Structures are given as structure tokens and as C-alpha cells.
């Protein structure tokens, strides 16, 4: 993928079947689905692909144990089915992970055993290991740091794990390979309407300098709003009288050293002191603990963790781990915003809908929101099906969805090997103790539209999510490499470093004396 050629193609193509606004999991999956059906597809993202919610998940491909407890059987069944498809279509990114459910007594043991029997039943012939009951000794063998008082019994079940932003980039690259034109740092500033008030396109402005015009229009048969927690903004542009669909909620995760969870199994606490579910997960050589579920007034591009959320995760994990984490153990902290569909009172976001919603406005604008990473493929299928029915596609013969069995572009090690053969010095690490190398920066800039320090350290590699201090240390070297690759000057380097320091501040825990947000 090359951004300059994508911008030129967007500027010179007179007509599209579908223009998608939003480059997260939902928008990228729609682009893939539509392109695989032979449609002329454009995808624009105002920041970087996955800048928001889609890079800040709990890193799980799962049916959703909490939704089963809420009685949402259809959502769980669909998600478990999609879990299997994802592992098949993206085996380099999605893998099976075992989870321990610690039980303090026999009643809990029996209750959760029944629940996971139903979970496995809904999964059908998925290829994932079935749940089984454990005694205390077996619990300790699986998770050496589990607190004995909380794990007199246990249930071991299987779900999926993935690297969310890596899967997203693979989806974007696969959509591109099928003919979709995808581009980051292009912002939709308005909708183009005809004399009857029908949406026929999008006004776009560049958020990054180029040789072409600063702004232009994309004309299309159908415009899809896939902007997640920000979807109400575009709906307001379309119709100022529209009522909000989204009740945003933020989820916080803390990242610790691997020693807090030294085995290869995760831990789930299905019901915490305040009724939430939290996970403790081994991920990329670290331990991720999350998530919270806190209502917020509005979505922001760089959300910050609240003091009470950090304390909740530290306190709850300390109850279940013999090695108890403290604030000083936190290497990074990340916060994502869920686009929860309103279903009444906003105060209890854990009860709001995780099912996706598709709205077709009288103007023809299609908005899709809700859902979750695991079901993004199915969401895209439903959305493109709706678009084919509701919009008049010029010269298009409807084609069935094929993404159920569509393998994603994955490992491109041959390109990196060739780069290293030409420039062996690029094998040097970005920072000591992590596998990321100089070559990964160059590769991301050349082939994956990496345009900034943050793009590289947050989403093309995951260093910012794993260790914010290490990412800050690596940032100057990344800036210099990018400047050469993108033909930028020292002023650009200084501005990039300033912006990255501001972003990285959100990944470091605030001081306990800081005012609450």
C-alpha cells in the first residue's frame, strides 16, 4: 500500500460504488467484503487505521462469557462461530488460548461448569478445546501465581487471542489487494447531497500535506458511516435533528511484566466485587489486565484512564494473584472507547447492547455501529448486503459474500528478508529487550502506510502498548528513520517527537495526586 498513489487515485476516480468513512475493524471489514464482491470501494480514515477502539481491545477473539450470563445466546453463538472463521482465515494472528476460571468453593465450581458446557455446546465443532474441571493442584500448575484461596477448584476452557491492530492492517492490506482504495489521514468534512437530499458523496480534506489539492469530493452510490464511537457526529451532519445512537463507555487495561502470569494460560474473573468481568492475559511476553466499563459523556480521540479505574484493576487482580501488582509495576496503560448502542439508561453500560446496529437514513446514509472485534466480519457482511439492497449500484450485479473462507494476507517475511539482505544494519533493535527492529519501521512506512512515530510504535509494532517508557526511548530513532523514508526535515522530526510525547503521556499511569478527569 502506498499513500501517495492512493490519494491520487481517490482524487481522479469519478465515481465509487461505496465510500466508507472510518478505518477501524468495522470499516476495514466492510471494505474487504465489498471489494471481494467486485464493488468499487474507497475507505478513508481521519487518523491512522485502528487509532481508536480497534487497537485498544482486550486482545480476545471470543464468544463473550458475560453475554452468555446475560442470556444473549444469539450473540454468543454468532461470536463463537466467527471465532472459528477468524482462526482459519488469519492463523498467523489468531491462536487458541486456555483460560482458568478460579472457583473458591464447590458451588461456584458446579455453576461455572454448567455455564461453560453451554458455551462449548453453542460453539459446535469449532476445533477449540472443550472446558474441563480442575482441582486446586491443577489450577496451580496452570497458573503458578493464582491465589490458593481463590482457586480451590477451577474450570479450564479455550477461546481465541489475537493482536488487534496487526489483524486490522492485514484486513486493510487484503482489501487493497482486491481493489479497494484505502487511505489514512483523510477526514470527511461533510456530505454531498443531490437536489432531493440524497447523499451522493463525501467532502474530504487532507490531514497531511501533498502535491494534490487540499480538499476534494468522493462521489458514490452509497456512503457508509463506520466511525464507531464518533458515528453520531456524522449523523448530525446528515440530519441536525437526529438523536444520539451511542452511549460511550471506556475500558481501561494495565500492562505488567510477564512474571505476574508466567504460564501460558489466562485468568478470567467472571464476577468481580461490582459485578464486572476482568481478564488477566499473557500477551506478547507481558500480562494484560482489564477491562473496566465506565460511562463517559462523549468520545475523544485519546481517552485517559481515571484513577478509580486503575485502582480497581490493581485491587481486583491483587485478590486473585499471589504476586500482587502495584502502581510501580505498570509498564503501560491503554484506554479504549466502546460504541455501545443506547437501550435506555446510560448509567449501566455493561448492560447496553453489544449487538451491532445498522441504520439507513432517509438520505441514504448508512450507519453501522455497536458489535465487537470478533463479529466484525459478520457485521460487514450484513452492512454490504443492506447497501446492495438500499442503494442503486451502477452496473453492479449482486454477488454473495465470500469472506467466510477468505484467507487474509499475513506474514510478509520475504520482503523483510530482502530488505535485510540489502541493508544488514536494519536488523538492529529499536530498543533493548524487545523484538522490534529498524527494518520494521522502514517496512511499515513503505508497505503499510505508517506515517508517524505513533503509527509505528503503537500500531505497526505494539511497543507503546507494552512499555510506554521503552517507546519513548525508541521514538527519536524511529523519527529519524521515518524522516528519511518520507522525505521530511528536522522541523517535522521535532514536531513528531512533541506529538508522540503528548500521546505517550496517556499510556503512563497518572500520579495518585493528580486531579480526577
Short mmCIF file of C-alpha atoms in Angstrom, two decimals:
data_model
loop_
_atom_site.label_atom_id
_atom_site.label_comp_id
_atom_site.label_asym_id
_atom_site.label_seq_id
_atom_site.Cartn_x
_atom_site.Cartn_y
_atom_site.Cartn_z
CA UNK A 1 0.00 0.00 0.00
CA UNK A 2 1.26 3.45 -0.91
CA UNK A 3 -0.47 6.54 0.44
CA UNK A 4 0.56 8.94 -2.33
CA UNK A 5 -0.81 6.68 -5.06
CA UNK A 6 -4.00 6.09 -3.02
CA UNK A 7 -4.62 9.84 -2.69
CA UNK A 8 -4.07 10.33 -6.43
CA UNK A 9 -6.49 7.52 -7.24
CA UNK A 10 -9.11 8.95 -4.90
CA UNK A 11 -8.77 12.38 -6.50
CA UNK A 12 -9.03 11.13 -10.08
CA UNK A 13 -11.70 8.42 -9.85
CA UNK A 14 -15.05 10.00 -10.84
CA UNK A 15 -17.34 7.51 -9.14
CA UNK A 16 -17.38 4.82 -6.46
CA UNK A 17 -19.94 2.19 -5.55
CA UNK A 18 -19.20 2.54 -1.83
CA UNK A 19 -17.27 5.11 0.19
CA UNK A 20 -16.58 4.01 3.76
CA UNK A 21 -15.78 6.56 6.44
CA UNK A 22 -13.81 5.01 9.31
CA UNK A 23 -10.74 2.79 9.20
CA UNK A 24 -11.28 0.63 12.26
CA UNK A 25 -12.27 -3.03 12.43
CA UNK A 26 -15.78 -2.40 11.09
CA UNK A 27 -14.84 -0.08 8.24
CA UNK A 28 -11.90 -2.21 7.12
CA UNK A 29 -14.02 -5.37 7.20
CA UNK A 30 -16.68 -3.65 5.08
CA UNK A 31 -14.02 -2.59 2.57
CA UNK A 32 -12.79 -6.19 2.39
CA UNK A 33 -16.29 -7.62 1.97
CA UNK A 34 -17.31 -5.08 -0.68
CA UNK A 35 -14.07 -5.37 -2.65
CA UNK A 36 -14.33 -9.16 -2.62
CA UNK A 37 -17.73 -8.79 -4.32
CA UNK A 38 -16.24 -6.71 -7.12
CA UNK A 39 -17.51 -3.30 -5.95
CA UNK A 40 -15.52 -0.09 -6.46
CA UNK A 41 -14.61 0.75 -2.88
CA UNK A 42 -12.91 3.69 -1.17
CA UNK A 43 -12.05 3.71 2.54
CA UNK A 44 -10.93 6.88 4.31
CA UNK A 45 -9.75 7.33 7.90
CA UNK A 46 -9.14 10.72 9.51
CA UNK A 47 -6.30 9.42 11.69
CA UNK A 48 -4.46 6.12 11.31
CA UNK A 49 -6.08 2.74 10.78
CA UNK A 50 -7.16 1.48 14.19
CA UNK A 51 -6.18 4.67 16.02
CA UNK A 52 -9.26 4.36 18.24
CA UNK A 53 -11.15 1.42 19.68
CA UNK A 54 -9.82 -1.22 17.28
CA UNK A 55 -6.25 -1.17 18.61
CA UNK A 56 -7.30 -0.98 22.28
CA UNK A 57 -9.22 -4.20 22.83
CA UNK A 58 -8.66 -6.95 25.41
CA UNK A 59 -6.91 -8.91 22.62
CA UNK A 60 -9.51 -11.69 22.68
CA UNK A 61 -11.42 -13.41 19.89
CA UNK A 62 -14.23 -14.88 21.93
CA UNK A 63 -17.91 -15.59 22.29
CA UNK A 64 -18.28 -13.43 25.38
CA UNK A 65 -18.83 -15.20 28.66
CA UNK A 66 -20.55 -12.14 30.15
CA UNK A 67 -23.11 -12.08 27.33
CA UNK A 68 -24.00 -15.72 28.00
CA UNK A 69 -24.63 -14.81 31.66
CA UNK A 70 -26.90 -12.01 30.42
CA UNK A 71 -28.87 -14.50 28.32
CA UNK A 72 -27.74 -13.12 24.94
CA UNK A 73 -27.43 -16.57 23.40
CA UNK A 74 -27.63 -15.45 19.76
CA UNK A 75 -24.72 -13.00 20.15
CA UNK A 76 -22.58 -15.65 21.84
CA UNK A 77 -23.39 -18.28 19.21
CA UNK A 78 -22.57 -15.90 16.33
CA UNK A 79 -19.35 -14.75 18.00
CA UNK A 80 -18.20 -18.32 18.66
CA UNK A 81 -18.80 -19.17 15.01
CA UNK A 82 -16.86 -16.09 13.89
CA UNK A 83 -14.06 -17.04 16.30
CA UNK A 84 -13.53 -20.24 14.34
CA UNK A 85 -13.56 -18.42 10.99
CA UNK A 86 -11.01 -15.88 12.20
CA UNK A 87 -8.59 -18.55 13.37
CA UNK A 88 -8.92 -20.29 10.00
CA UNK A 89 -8.59 -17.15 7.88
CA UNK A 90 -5.83 -15.44 9.89
CA UNK A 91 -3.81 -18.22 11.59
CA UNK A 92 -0.70 -16.05 11.84
CA UNK A 93 -2.56 -13.54 14.04
CA UNK A 94 -5.27 -15.56 15.84
CA UNK A 95 -4.46 -18.51 18.09
CA UNK A 96 -6.10 -20.60 20.81
CA UNK A 97 -5.59 -19.64 24.44
CA UNK A 98 -6.61 -21.52 27.58
CA UNK A 99 -8.42 -19.66 30.38
CA UNK A 100 -8.63 -20.58 34.04
CA UNK A 101 -11.81 -19.69 35.91
CA UNK A 102 -10.82 -19.88 39.60
CA UNK A 103 -13.55 -21.13 41.95
CA UNK A 104 -13.44 -20.62 45.71
CA UNK A 105 -15.98 -23.35 46.52
CA UNK A 106 -17.85 -26.34 45.10
CA UNK A 107 -20.98 -24.34 44.31
CA UNK A 108 -19.06 -21.93 42.08
CA UNK A 109 -17.31 -24.90 40.51
CA UNK A 110 -20.59 -26.56 39.58
CA UNK A 111 -22.22 -23.33 38.40
CA UNK A 112 -19.38 -22.34 36.06
CA UNK A 113 -19.00 -25.92 34.81
CA UNK A 114 -22.63 -25.79 33.67
CA UNK A 115 -22.10 -22.39 32.02
CA UNK A 116 -19.08 -23.49 30.02
CA UNK A 117 -20.82 -26.70 28.99
CA UNK A 118 -23.41 -24.45 27.31
CA UNK A 119 -20.60 -22.26 25.89
CA UNK A 120 -18.97 -25.27 24.23
CA UNK A 121 -22.36 -26.55 23.05
CA UNK A 122 -23.02 -23.22 21.29
CA UNK A 123 -19.55 -23.36 19.71
CA UNK A 124 -20.32 -26.68 17.99
CA UNK A 125 -17.45 -28.36 16.14
CA UNK A 126 -15.11 -25.41 16.47
CA UNK A 127 -11.80 -27.19 16.91
CA UNK A 128 -11.23 -25.36 20.21
CA UNK A 129 -10.59 -27.50 23.30
CA UNK A 130 -13.64 -28.22 25.44
CA UNK A 131 -13.93 -26.99 29.02
CA UNK A 132 -12.88 -29.27 31.86
CA UNK A 133 -12.89 -29.14 35.65
CA UNK A 134 -9.68 -28.79 37.68
CA UNK A 135 -8.71 -29.36 41.27
CA UNK A 136 -6.53 -26.96 43.26
CA UNK A 137 -3.26 -28.64 42.35
CA UNK A 138 -4.12 -28.49 38.66
CA UNK A 139 -5.06 -24.81 38.98
CA UNK A 140 -1.64 -24.05 40.46
CA UNK A 141 0.07 -25.98 37.70
CA UNK A 142 -1.76 -23.99 35.06
CA UNK A 143 -1.30 -20.58 36.70
CA UNK A 144 1.52 -20.68 39.27
CA UNK A 145 0.69 -17.19 40.57
CA UNK A 146 -3.03 -17.80 41.18
CA UNK A 147 -4.06 -17.16 44.79
CA UNK A 148 -4.75 -20.54 46.51
CA UNK A 149 -7.73 -19.14 48.44
CA UNK A 150 -9.46 -18.22 45.19
CA UNK A 151 -8.63 -21.42 43.30
CA UNK A 152 -9.65 -24.38 45.42
CA UNK A 153 -11.33 -25.57 42.22
CA UNK A 154 -11.28 -24.32 38.67
CA UNK A 155 -12.62 -24.55 35.13
CA UNK A 156 -10.26 -24.57 32.15
CA UNK A 157 -11.76 -23.53 28.82
CA UNK A 158 -10.45 -22.25 25.49
CA UNK A 159 -11.02 -19.09 23.47
CA UNK A 160 -9.03 -17.11 20.93
CA UNK A 161 -6.37 -14.44 21.27
CA UNK A 162 -5.00 -12.01 18.69
CA UNK A 163 -3.03 -8.86 18.02
CA UNK A 164 -5.85 -6.46 17.15
CA UNK A 165 -4.02 -3.78 15.17
CA UNK A 166 -1.98 -6.39 13.29
CA UNK A 167 -5.18 -8.17 12.24
CA UNK A 168 -6.62 -4.81 11.18
CA UNK A 169 -3.62 -4.00 8.97
CA UNK A 170 -3.88 -7.46 7.42
CA UNK A 171 -7.57 -6.84 6.64
CA UNK A 172 -6.76 -3.44 5.11
CA UNK A 173 -3.95 -4.92 3.01
CA UNK A 174 -6.19 -7.76 1.81
CA UNK A 175 -8.94 -5.30 0.85
CA UNK A 176 -6.33 -3.28 -1.05
CA UNK A 177 -5.15 -6.40 -2.88
CA UNK A 178 -8.74 -6.96 -4.05
CA UNK A 179 -9.01 -3.45 -5.50
CA UNK A 180 -10.22 -1.29 -2.61
CA UNK A 181 -8.51 2.11 -2.34
CA UNK A 182 -7.66 2.72 1.31
CA UNK A 183 -6.12 5.82 2.82
CA UNK A 184 -5.38 7.18 6.28
CA UNK A 185 -5.21 10.82 7.34
CA UNK A 186 -8.14 11.84 5.14
CA UNK A 187 -11.02 13.42 7.02
CA UNK A 188 -14.65 13.53 5.92
CA UNK A 189 -15.71 17.14 6.50
CA UNK A 190 -19.19 16.96 5.01
CA UNK A 191 -21.66 15.05 2.88
CA UNK A 192 -22.52 15.77 -0.75
CA UNK A 193 -26.27 15.68 -1.44
CA UNK A 194 -28.33 15.97 -4.60
CA UNK A 195 -31.41 18.15 -5.13
CA UNK A 196 -33.63 15.54 -3.43
CA UNK A 197 -31.46 15.49 -0.31
CA UNK A 198 -29.93 12.11 -1.06
CA UNK A 199 -26.32 11.52 -0.03
CA UNK A 200 -24.23 11.08 -3.17
CA UNK A 201 -20.74 11.60 -1.82
CA UNK A 202 -18.31 12.88 0.78
CA UNK A 203 -16.22 16.04 1.05
CA UNK A 204 -12.70 15.14 2.09
CA UNK A 205 -9.77 17.16 3.39
CA UNK A 206 -6.17 16.03 3.66
CA UNK A 207 -4.70 15.93 7.13
CA UNK A 208 -1.24 15.52 5.69
CA UNK A 209 0.46 17.69 3.06
CA UNK A 210 0.67 16.51 -0.54
CA UNK A 211 1.18 17.80 -4.05
CA UNK A 212 -2.53 17.48 -4.82
CA UNK A 213 -5.45 19.70 -3.85
CA UNK A 214 -6.10 20.12 -0.13
CA UNK A 215 -9.74 19.05 -0.38
CA UNK A 216 -11.84 17.13 -2.87
CA UNK A 217 -15.06 15.14 -3.20
CA UNK A 218 -15.70 11.42 -3.48
CA UNK A 219 -18.92 10.68 -5.40
CA UNK A 220 -20.57 7.35 -4.66
CA UNK A 221 -23.72 5.26 -4.90
CA UNK A 222 -23.53 4.62 -1.17
CA UNK A 223 -21.79 6.24 1.80
CA UNK A 224 -21.25 4.16 4.94
CA UNK A 225 -20.60 5.72 8.33
CA UNK A 226 -18.36 3.28 10.24
CA UNK A 227 -16.81 5.73 12.66
CA UNK A 228 -17.56 3.75 15.83
CA UNK A 229 -17.98 5.91 18.94
CA UNK A 230 -17.88 9.03 16.74
CA UNK A 231 -20.74 7.96 14.45
CA UNK A 232 -23.21 10.46 15.93
CA UNK A 233 -21.05 13.33 14.68
CA UNK A 234 -21.58 12.34 11.05
CA UNK A 235 -25.24 11.51 11.69
CA UNK A 236 -25.66 15.08 12.97
CA UNK A 237 -24.03 16.43 9.81
CA UNK A 238 -26.53 14.43 7.81
CA UNK A 239 -29.56 15.43 9.93
CA UNK A 240 -29.22 18.02 12.70
CA UNK A 241 -32.41 16.73 14.36
CA UNK A 242 -31.19 13.15 14.74
CA UNK A 243 -30.99 11.66 18.23
CA UNK A 244 -27.75 10.05 19.51
CA UNK A 245 -27.33 6.30 18.97
CA UNK A 246 -24.24 5.89 21.12
CA UNK A 247 -23.78 5.83 24.88
CA UNK A 248 -19.96 5.66 25.00
CA UNK A 249 -18.14 3.66 27.65
CA UNK A 250 -14.42 3.45 28.23
CA UNK A 251 -12.43 0.36 29.08
CA UNK A 252 -9.02 0.54 30.72
CA UNK A 253 -6.25 -2.07 30.62
CA UNK A 254 -2.98 -2.12 32.55
CA UNK A 255 0.11 -3.92 31.22
CA UNK A 256 2.59 -5.62 33.54
CA UNK A 257 5.67 -7.80 33.29
CA UNK A 258 5.17 -11.46 32.31
CA UNK A 259 6.18 -12.60 35.83
CA UNK A 260 2.70 -11.79 37.11
CA UNK A 261 1.28 -14.50 34.82
CA UNK A 262 4.27 -16.69 33.95
CA UNK A 263 2.43 -19.60 32.36
CA UNK A 264 0.65 -19.80 29.01
CA UNK A 265 -2.89 -19.63 30.43
CA UNK A 266 -5.09 -16.60 31.08
CA UNK A 267 -7.35 -15.99 34.07
CA UNK A 268 -10.92 -14.76 33.97
CA UNK A 269 -12.77 -13.37 36.96
CA UNK A 270 -16.38 -13.76 35.79
CA UNK A 271 -17.85 -11.66 38.57
CA UNK A 272 -15.88 -9.05 40.46
CA UNK A 273 -16.96 -7.16 43.57
CA UNK A 274 -19.02 -4.75 41.46
CA UNK A 275 -20.37 -7.36 39.02
CA UNK A 276 -17.90 -6.82 36.19
CA UNK A 277 -15.73 -9.33 34.32
CA UNK A 278 -11.98 -8.88 34.15
CA UNK A 279 -9.29 -10.84 32.35
CA UNK A 280 -5.63 -11.38 33.18
CA UNK A 281 -3.95 -12.40 29.94
CA UNK A 282 -0.48 -13.32 28.72
CA UNK A 283 0.15 -11.24 25.60
CA UNK A 284 3.36 -10.65 23.63
CA UNK A 285 5.53 -11.56 26.62
CA UNK A 286 3.60 -9.36 29.05
CA UNK A 287 0.50 -9.51 31.26
CA UNK A 288 -2.60 -7.52 30.31
CA UNK A 289 -5.29 -6.91 32.94
CA UNK A 290 -8.66 -5.40 32.06
CA UNK A 291 -11.16 -4.16 31.47
CA UNK A 292 -13.25 -1.51 33.17
CA UNK A 293 -16.61 -0.33 31.88
CA UNK A 294 -17.11 3.34 32.74
CA UNK A 295 -19.77 5.59 31.18
CA UNK A 296 -18.37 8.79 29.67
CA UNK A 297 -20.13 11.87 28.31
CA UNK A 298 -18.51 11.87 24.88
CA UNK A 299 -15.89 10.07 22.84
CA UNK A 300 -12.43 11.61 22.46
CA UNK A 301 -9.57 10.58 20.19
CA UNK A 302 -7.11 9.97 23.05
CA UNK A 303 -9.02 8.87 26.18
CA UNK A 304 -7.31 8.77 29.56
CA UNK A 305 -7.64 6.28 32.40
CA UNK A 306 -9.25 7.51 35.60
CA UNK A 307 -7.65 7.00 38.97
CA UNK A 308 -10.51 4.83 40.22
CA UNK A 309 -10.25 2.57 37.15
CA UNK A 310 -6.55 1.94 37.72
CA UNK A 311 -7.13 1.23 41.40
CA UNK A 312 -10.00 -1.14 40.61
CA UNK A 313 -7.80 -3.24 38.30
CA UNK A 314 -4.89 -3.29 40.76
CA UNK A 315 -7.14 -4.16 43.69
CA UNK A 316 -9.09 -6.88 41.92
CA UNK A 317 -6.05 -8.55 40.36
CA UNK A 318 -4.31 -8.49 43.75
CA UNK A 319 -7.16 -10.56 45.18
CA UNK A 320 -6.53 -13.31 42.61
CA UNK A 321 -2.74 -13.26 42.20
CA UNK A 322 -0.17 -14.32 44.79
CA UNK A 323 2.24 -11.86 43.19
CA UNK A 324 0.29 -8.68 43.73
CA UNK A 325 0.81 -5.78 41.31
CA UNK A 326 1.32 -2.21 42.45
CA UNK A 327 1.24 1.07 40.58
CA UNK A 328 5.02 1.00 40.12
CA UNK A 329 4.70 -2.32 38.25
CA UNK A 330 2.58 -0.80 35.46
CA UNK A 331 4.56 -0.62 32.22
CA UNK A 332 1.76 0.82 30.12
CA UNK A 333 -1.92 1.62 30.36
CA UNK A 334 -4.32 1.94 27.46
CA UNK A 335 -7.90 3.09 27.22
CA UNK A 336 -10.46 2.36 24.52
CA UNK A 337 -13.97 3.64 23.93
CA UNK A 338 -16.81 1.23 23.18
CA UNK A 339 -19.57 2.38 20.81
CA UNK A 340 -22.42 0.94 22.87
CA UNK A 341 -25.85 1.27 21.31
CA UNK A 342 -28.29 3.07 23.57
CA UNK A 343 -31.02 0.94 25.11
CA UNK A 344 -32.37 3.16 27.85
CA UNK A 345 -30.47 4.46 30.86
CA UNK A 346 -26.84 5.30 30.20
CA UNK A 347 -25.65 4.62 33.73
CA UNK A 348 -25.19 0.85 33.34
CA UNK A 349 -23.05 0.50 30.23
CA UNK A 350 -22.30 -3.16 30.90
CA UNK A 351 -25.98 -3.79 30.16
CA UNK A 352 -26.08 -1.86 26.89
CA UNK A 353 -26.16 -3.67 23.57
CA UNK A 354 -23.01 -5.22 22.09
CA UNK A 355 -25.04 -6.32 19.07
CA UNK A 356 -24.41 -4.24 16.00
CA UNK A 357 -26.96 -1.84 14.63
CA UNK A 358 -27.39 -0.72 11.01
CA UNK A 359 -29.35 2.48 10.37
CA UNK A 360 -30.35 3.65 6.89
CA UNK A 361 -31.30 7.33 6.96
CA UNK A 362 -33.87 8.82 4.60
CA UNK A 363 -30.94 10.49 2.84
CA UNK A 364 -29.45 7.06 2.15
CA UNK A 365 -26.55 7.40 4.61
CA UNK A 366 -25.84 4.00 6.17
CA UNK A 367 -24.52 3.97 9.74
CA UNK A 368 -23.22 0.80 11.34
CA UNK A 369 -22.13 0.71 14.96
CA UNK A 370 -22.01 -1.50 18.04
CA UNK A 371 -20.75 -5.05 17.83
CA UNK A 372 -17.22 -6.16 18.69
CA UNK A 373 -13.98 -7.24 17.06
CA UNK A 374 -14.90 -10.93 16.93
CA UNK A 375 -18.03 -10.27 14.88
CA UNK A 376 -16.59 -7.58 12.56
CA UNK A 377 -16.69 -9.88 9.53
CA UNK A 378 -20.37 -10.71 10.06
CA UNK A 379 -21.15 -7.03 10.67
CA UNK A 380 -19.52 -6.19 7.34
CA UNK A 381 -21.46 -8.90 5.52
CA UNK A 382 -24.74 -7.59 6.91
CA UNK A 383 -23.83 -4.00 6.04
CA UNK A 384 -22.84 -4.70 2.43
CA UNK A 385 -25.98 -6.83 1.98
CA UNK A 386 -28.02 -3.83 3.14
CA UNK A 387 -26.11 -1.46 0.88
CA UNK A 388 -26.75 -3.63 -2.17
CA UNK A 389 -30.47 -3.61 -1.42
CA UNK A 390 -30.91 0.03 -0.39
CA UNK A 391 -28.58 1.79 -2.83
CA UNK A 392 -28.74 1.81 -6.60
CA UNK A 393 -25.34 0.47 -7.62
CA UNK A 394 -24.45 1.46 -11.16
CA UNK A 395 -23.80 -1.59 -13.31
CA UNK A 396 -23.37 -3.90 -10.33
CA UNK A 397 -24.63 -7.46 -10.25
CA UNK A 398 -25.10 -8.57 -6.62
CA UNK A 399 -22.52 -11.16 -5.61
CA UNK A 400 -22.79 -13.30 -2.46
CA UNK A 401 -20.38 -12.70 0.41
CA UNK A 402 -17.16 -14.74 0.23
CA UNK A 403 -15.28 -13.59 3.34
CA UNK A 404 -16.25 -16.64 5.38
CA UNK A 405 -13.49 -18.57 3.61
CA UNK A 406 -11.24 -15.71 2.50
CA UNK A 407 -7.68 -16.01 3.82
CA UNK A 408 -6.05 -12.75 4.85
CA UNK A 409 -2.66 -11.50 3.73
CA UNK A 410 -0.40 -12.34 6.63
CA UNK A 411 3.31 -12.91 7.04
CA UNK A 412 5.36 -10.92 4.53
CA UNK A 413 8.70 -12.06 5.85
CA UNK A 414 10.16 -12.42 2.38
CA UNK A 415 10.06 -8.65 1.85
CA UNK A 416 11.75 -8.03 5.20
CA UNK A 417 14.37 -10.68 4.44
CA UNK A 418 15.15 -8.94 1.15
CA UNK A 419 15.46 -5.57 2.92
CA UNK A 420 17.83 -7.05 5.49
CA UNK A 421 19.94 -8.68 2.78
CA UNK A 422 20.36 -5.28 1.16
CA UNK A 423 20.89 -3.40 4.46
CA UNK A 424 22.01 -5.75 7.28
CA UNK A 425 22.29 -2.85 9.73
CA UNK A 426 18.48 -2.65 9.78
CA UNK A 427 18.47 -5.80 11.94
CA UNK A 428 19.42 -3.67 14.95
CA UNK A 429 16.69 -3.47 17.65
CA UNK A 430 14.72 -0.30 18.20
CA UNK A 431 15.25 -0.69 21.94
CA UNK A 432 16.88 -3.33 24.10
CA UNK A 433 14.65 -6.14 25.34
CA UNK A 434 12.05 -6.07 22.56
CA UNK A 435 11.94 -7.87 19.19
CA UNK A 436 11.18 -4.78 17.07
CA UNK A 437 13.93 -3.76 14.66
CA UNK A 438 14.88 -0.82 12.47
CA UNK A 439 13.69 -2.77 9.44
CA UNK A 440 10.17 -2.90 10.89
CA UNK A 441 9.99 0.90 10.74
CA UNK A 442 11.05 1.02 7.08
CA UNK A 443 8.70 -1.84 6.16
CA UNK A 444 5.74 -0.16 7.85
CA UNK A 445 6.41 3.13 6.07
CA UNK A 446 6.85 1.54 2.63
CA UNK A 447 4.15 -1.11 2.65
CA UNK A 448 1.67 -0.34 5.45
CA UNK A 449 1.12 3.45 5.32
CA UNK A 450 2.93 4.10 8.59
CA UNK A 451 3.22 7.90 8.65
CA UNK A 452 4.16 8.88 12.19
CA UNK A 453 6.06 7.76 15.26
CA UNK A 454 2.75 6.80 16.85
CA UNK A 455 1.70 4.75 13.83
CA UNK A 456 4.91 2.73 14.12
CA UNK A 457 5.22 2.35 17.89
CA UNK A 458 1.52 1.95 18.73
CA UNK A 459 0.03 0.00 15.83
CA UNK A 460 2.60 -1.40 13.35
CA UNK A 461 4.60 -2.59 16.34
CA UNK A 462 2.98 -2.69 19.81
CA UNK A 463 5.79 -1.18 21.85
CA UNK A 464 3.77 1.76 23.20
CA UNK A 465 1.11 -0.67 24.46
CA UNK A 466 3.69 -2.94 26.07
CA UNK A 467 6.07 -0.44 27.63
CA UNK A 468 5.48 3.30 27.31
CA UNK A 469 8.89 4.23 28.70
CA UNK A 470 10.64 1.96 26.18
CA UNK A 471 8.58 3.50 23.38
CA UNK A 472 9.65 6.99 24.42
CA UNK A 473 13.26 5.81 24.35
CA UNK A 474 12.83 4.38 20.84
CA UNK A 475 10.97 7.41 19.46
CA UNK A 476 13.94 9.57 18.32
CA UNK A 477 15.42 6.73 16.27
CA UNK A 478 12.04 5.99 14.70
CA UNK A 479 11.60 9.67 13.84
CA UNK A 480 14.94 9.83 12.06
CA UNK A 481 14.24 6.69 10.04
CA UNK A 482 10.79 7.93 9.05
CA UNK A 483 12.12 11.35 8.09
CA UNK A 484 14.47 9.78 5.57
CA UNK A 485 11.83 7.39 4.25
CA UNK A 486 9.11 10.06 3.93
CA UNK A 487 11.46 12.87 2.86
CA UNK A 488 10.81 15.04 5.92
CA UNK A 489 13.01 17.68 7.57
CA UNK A 490 14.21 18.31 11.13
CA UNK A 491 11.23 20.56 11.86
CA UNK A 492 8.97 17.57 11.15
CA UNK A 493 11.10 15.38 13.44
CA UNK A 494 10.81 17.86 16.31
CA UNK A 495 7.03 18.17 15.86
CA UNK A 496 6.65 14.39 15.68
CA UNK A 497 8.56 13.90 18.91
CA UNK A 498 6.46 16.55 20.64
CA UNK A 499 3.22 14.92 19.48
CA UNK A 500 4.39 11.47 20.48
CA UNK A 501 5.37 12.58 23.97
CA UNK A 502 1.87 14.03 24.41
CA UNK A 503 0.28 10.77 23.26
CA UNK A 504 2.59 8.56 25.33
CA UNK A 505 1.63 10.51 28.45
CA UNK A 506 -1.80 8.84 28.24
CA UNK A 507 -0.14 5.41 28.36
CA UNK A 508 1.66 6.14 31.63
CA UNK A 509 -0.38 5.96 34.87
CA UNK A 510 -1.20 9.36 36.36
CA UNK A 511 0.11 10.30 39.76
CA UNK A 512 -2.30 9.36 42.58
CA UNK A 513 -2.39 13.06 43.49
CA UNK A 514 -3.44 14.15 40.00
CA UNK A 515 -6.96 15.55 39.74
CA UNK A 516 -9.54 13.06 38.51
CA UNK A 517 -10.69 13.56 34.93
#
